[in-house]
Amino acid sequence: MLAIDLTGKRALVAGVSDDGGFGFAIAKALAEAGATICVGSWPPALGIFTKLLERGKMDESMRLGDGRKLEFERIYPLDAAFDTLDDAPEDIRENKRYKDVGDFSVSGMTERIRRDFGETGLDIVVHSLANGPEVKSPLVDTSRRGYLAAVSVSAYSNISLVRHLGPLMRPGGVFLSLTYLAAERVIPGYGGGMSSAKAALEADTRTLAYEAGRRWGVRINAISAGPWASRAATAIGFIDTMIAYAAANAPLPRPIDAADVGHTAAFLCSPLASAITGSVVYVDNGFHAMGMAVGSRNDGTTER
Ligand SMILES: NC(=O)c1ccc[n+]([C@@H]2O[C@H](COP(=O)([O-])OP(=O)(O)OC[C@H]3O[C@@H](n4cnc5c(N)ncnc54)[C@H](O)[C@@H]3O)[C@@H](O)[C@H]2O)c1
């Protein structure tokens, strides 16, 4: 039987701090397929995340299909806005959520991974993080600072992960990130430069696939996911409307589940996808293919 088998592979999923987002669903799917999982967690959310884990509050969602429990081999503090600790301003370094976690920069996390697992200890890296401080502002009203912050955390961070972790990847290594339709179509309300960040992330997926493919032999893809009520998406403020609209208008008229994204990620990270790189793969029940809302035809007919 053709199976997704990631036995013996180690994955780092950057952007997990609860059990409600795509990062967690991807971690779970990769573990179901046999991979061991490390996560990168944003320092402001790290304390609550580890408490939830210690107190068993996530035990239910950590149960895998075969009865095993999802285990995190390591939880690394990671603020993907910074390539080195020196890049972080003093007020961040001295902040109570940051000051005791060690080097939380991308290079700091890279060093820890090297120390923990040697020069080539990784097979899969998933970038599942984003932040736009002005996401509620229309693009036209977004400040330069807000725009650059969105692009820095949500897009440049992926380049930084590839550059730092590329040398640690074993043969057949894979990078994956999460993008959204706002990169290529107008999604009113998805502001603050987040649409620009996703457009950059997708363009970078192609260029990095070429550059890092030639340099380290790795594959680089992105999943363009349909709307899902994660913590980050809920903070934008109208995720339920987006989910209902997508479900009503997609070719497959239902909401997506985070597991849909997890399963596609497991496939893309597996040897079954060994010739797929530089691609943006839609996991959105086909919503991206539509050019008109269902039921909006002016001849009076209603689609089902
Ligand atoms: N939820 C959706 O509807 C949707 C749709 C398409 C794409 N996506 C993308 O999926 C990815 C995961 O998001 P999610 O919706 O599952 O939400 P989520 O809240 O589970 O994940 C976002 C993560 O980013 C982390 N983060 C924020 N700033 C960070 C920083 N500076 N450094 C490190 N980590 C940081 C947060 O702590 C959180 O763990 C994001 O790239 C998001 O844009 C989400």
mmCIF file of C-alpha atoms in Angstrom, residues 180-281:
data_model
loop_
_atom_site.group_PDB
_atom_site.id
_atom_site.type_symbol
_atom_site.label_atom_id
_atom_site.label_comp_id
_atom_site.label_asym_id
_atom_site.label_seq_id
_atom_site.Cartn_x
_atom_site.Cartn_y
_atom_site.Cartn_z
ATOM 1 C CA TYR A 180 -3.539 32.877 2.192
ATOM 2 C CA LEU A 181 -5.570 33.871 -0.867
ATOM 3 C CA ALA A 182 -5.164 37.562 0.089
ATOM 4 C CA ALA A 183 -1.745 37.307 -1.594
ATOM 5 C CA GLU A 184 -3.432 37.284 -4.995
ATOM 6 C CA ARG A 185 -7.062 38.431 -4.524
ATOM 7 C CA VAL A 186 -8.589 41.265 -2.535
ATOM 8 C CA ILE A 187 -9.815 40.151 0.889
ATOM 9 C CA PRO A 188 -11.364 43.273 2.436
ATOM 10 C CA GLY A 189 -10.304 43.562 6.084
ATOM 11 C CA TYR A 190 -7.072 41.544 5.785
ATOM 12 C CA GLY A 191 -4.994 44.649 6.168
ATOM 13 C CA GLY A 192 -1.864 46.066 7.716
ATOM 14 C CA GLY A 193 0.336 44.803 4.889
ATOM 15 C CA MET A 194 -0.554 41.171 5.612
ATOM 16 C CA SER A 195 -1.725 40.713 2.016
ATOM 17 C CA SER A 196 1.627 42.113 0.864
ATOM 18 C CA ALA A 197 3.464 39.782 3.250
ATOM 19 C CA LYS A 198 1.635 36.767 1.844
ATOM 20 C CA ALA A 199 2.387 37.898 -1.731
ATOM 21 C CA ALA A 200 6.069 38.130 -0.770
ATOM 22 C CA LEU A 201 5.934 34.729 0.925
ATOM 23 C CA GLU A 202 4.555 33.140 -2.256
ATOM 24 C CA ALA A 203 7.056 34.833 -4.567
ATOM 25 C CA ASP A 204 9.851 33.856 -2.194
ATOM 26 C CA THR A 205 8.639 30.248 -2.230
ATOM 27 C CA ARG A 206 9.497 30.097 -5.936
ATOM 28 C CA THR A 207 12.844 31.886 -5.718
ATOM 29 C CA LEU A 208 13.933 30.030 -2.581
ATOM 30 C CA ALA A 209 12.934 26.720 -4.159
ATOM 31 C CA TYR A 210 15.437 27.440 -6.908
ATOM 32 C CA GLU A 211 18.214 28.880 -4.764
ATOM 33 C CA ALA A 212 17.977 26.514 -1.798
ATOM 34 C CA GLY A 213 17.193 23.596 -4.081
ATOM 35 C CA ARG A 214 20.471 24.111 -5.882
ATOM 36 C CA ARG A 215 22.400 24.855 -2.693
ATOM 37 C CA TRP A 216 21.120 22.180 -0.290
ATOM 38 C CA GLY A 217 18.882 19.954 -2.388
ATOM 39 C CA VAL A 218 15.801 20.889 -0.350
ATOM 40 C CA ARG A 219 12.220 21.415 -1.541
ATOM 41 C CA ILE A 220 10.248 24.551 -0.661
ATOM 42 C CA ASN A 221 6.470 24.815 -0.924
ATOM 43 C CA ALA A 222 3.561 26.740 0.555
ATOM 44 C CA ILE A 223 0.002 25.758 1.397
ATOM 45 C CA SER A 224 -2.645 28.381 0.686
ATOM 46 C CA ALA A 225 -5.213 27.486 3.322
ATOM 47 C CA GLY A 226 -8.855 28.429 3.529
ATOM 48 C CA PRO A 227 -10.068 30.388 6.557
ATOM 49 C CA TRP A 228 -9.843 28.678 9.952
ATOM 50 C CA ALA A 229 -10.658 30.115 13.385
ATOM 51 C CA SER A 230 -7.196 29.868 14.948
ATOM 52 C CA ARG A 231 -6.148 32.248 17.685
ATOM 53 C CA ALA A 232 -4.333 34.498 15.178
ATOM 54 C CA ALA A 233 -7.234 34.531 12.721
ATOM 55 C CA THR A 234 -9.782 35.197 15.453
ATOM 56 C CA ALA A 235 -7.791 38.285 16.442
ATOM 57 C CA ILE A 236 -8.435 39.778 12.992
ATOM 58 C CA GLY A 237 -12.076 40.047 14.018
ATOM 59 C CA PHE A 238 -14.285 38.601 11.270
ATOM 60 C CA ILE A 239 -13.054 35.055 10.795
ATOM 61 C CA ASP A 240 -16.538 33.555 11.233
ATOM 62 C CA THR A 241 -17.807 35.646 8.317
ATOM 63 C CA MET A 242 -14.867 34.535 6.183
ATOM 64 C CA ILE A 243 -15.459 30.882 7.027
ATOM 65 C CA ALA A 244 -19.180 31.105 6.294
ATOM 66 C CA TYR A 245 -18.580 32.958 3.016
ATOM 67 C CA ALA A 246 -15.946 30.479 1.833
ATOM 68 C CA ALA A 247 -18.100 27.511 2.827
ATOM 69 C CA ALA A 248 -21.122 28.915 1.000
ATOM 70 C CA ASN A 249 -19.222 29.736 -2.173
ATOM 71 C CA ALA A 250 -16.531 27.087 -2.581
ATOM 72 C CA PRO A 251 -16.930 24.240 -5.097
ATOM 73 C CA LEU A 252 -17.058 21.901 -2.080
ATOM 74 C CA PRO A 253 -19.529 23.844 0.069
ATOM 75 C CA ARG A 254 -18.146 23.223 3.552
ATOM 76 C CA PRO A 255 -15.571 24.780 5.869
ATOM 77 C CA ILE A 256 -12.052 23.407 5.856
ATOM 78 C CA ASP A 257 -10.668 21.590 8.883
ATOM 79 C CA ALA A 258 -7.148 22.153 10.228
ATOM 80 C CA ALA A 259 -6.578 18.420 9.661
ATOM 81 C CA ASP A 260 -7.095 18.986 5.897
ATOM 82 C CA VAL A 261 -4.050 21.256 6.011
ATOM 83 C CA GLY A 262 -2.154 18.819 8.252
ATOM 84 C CA HIS A 263 -2.713 15.935 5.854
ATOM 85 C CA THR A 264 -1.616 17.927 2.804
ATOM 86 C CA ALA A 265 1.446 19.089 4.727
ATOM 87 C CA ALA A 266 2.331 15.481 5.575
ATOM 88 C CA PHE A 267 2.078 14.566 1.896
ATOM 89 C CA LEU A 268 4.162 17.561 0.760
ATOM 90 C CA CYS A 269 6.815 16.742 3.377
ATOM 91 C CA SER A 270 6.963 13.104 2.358
ATOM 92 C CA PRO A 271 8.996 11.423 -0.371
ATOM 93 C CA LEU A 272 5.707 10.970 -2.270
ATOM 94 C CA ALA A 273 6.005 14.663 -3.186
ATOM 95 C CA SER A 274 9.687 14.450 -4.112
ATOM 96 C CA ALA A 275 9.234 16.328 -7.409
ATOM 97 C CA ILE A 276 7.034 19.106 -5.981
ATOM 98 C CA THR A 277 8.881 22.303 -5.148
ATOM 99 C CA GLY A 278 8.281 26.017 -5.677
ATOM 100 C CA SER A 279 4.542 25.370 -5.494
ATOM 101 C CA VAL A 280 1.635 26.985 -3.728
ATOM 102 C CA VAL A 281 -0.908 24.253 -3.040
#
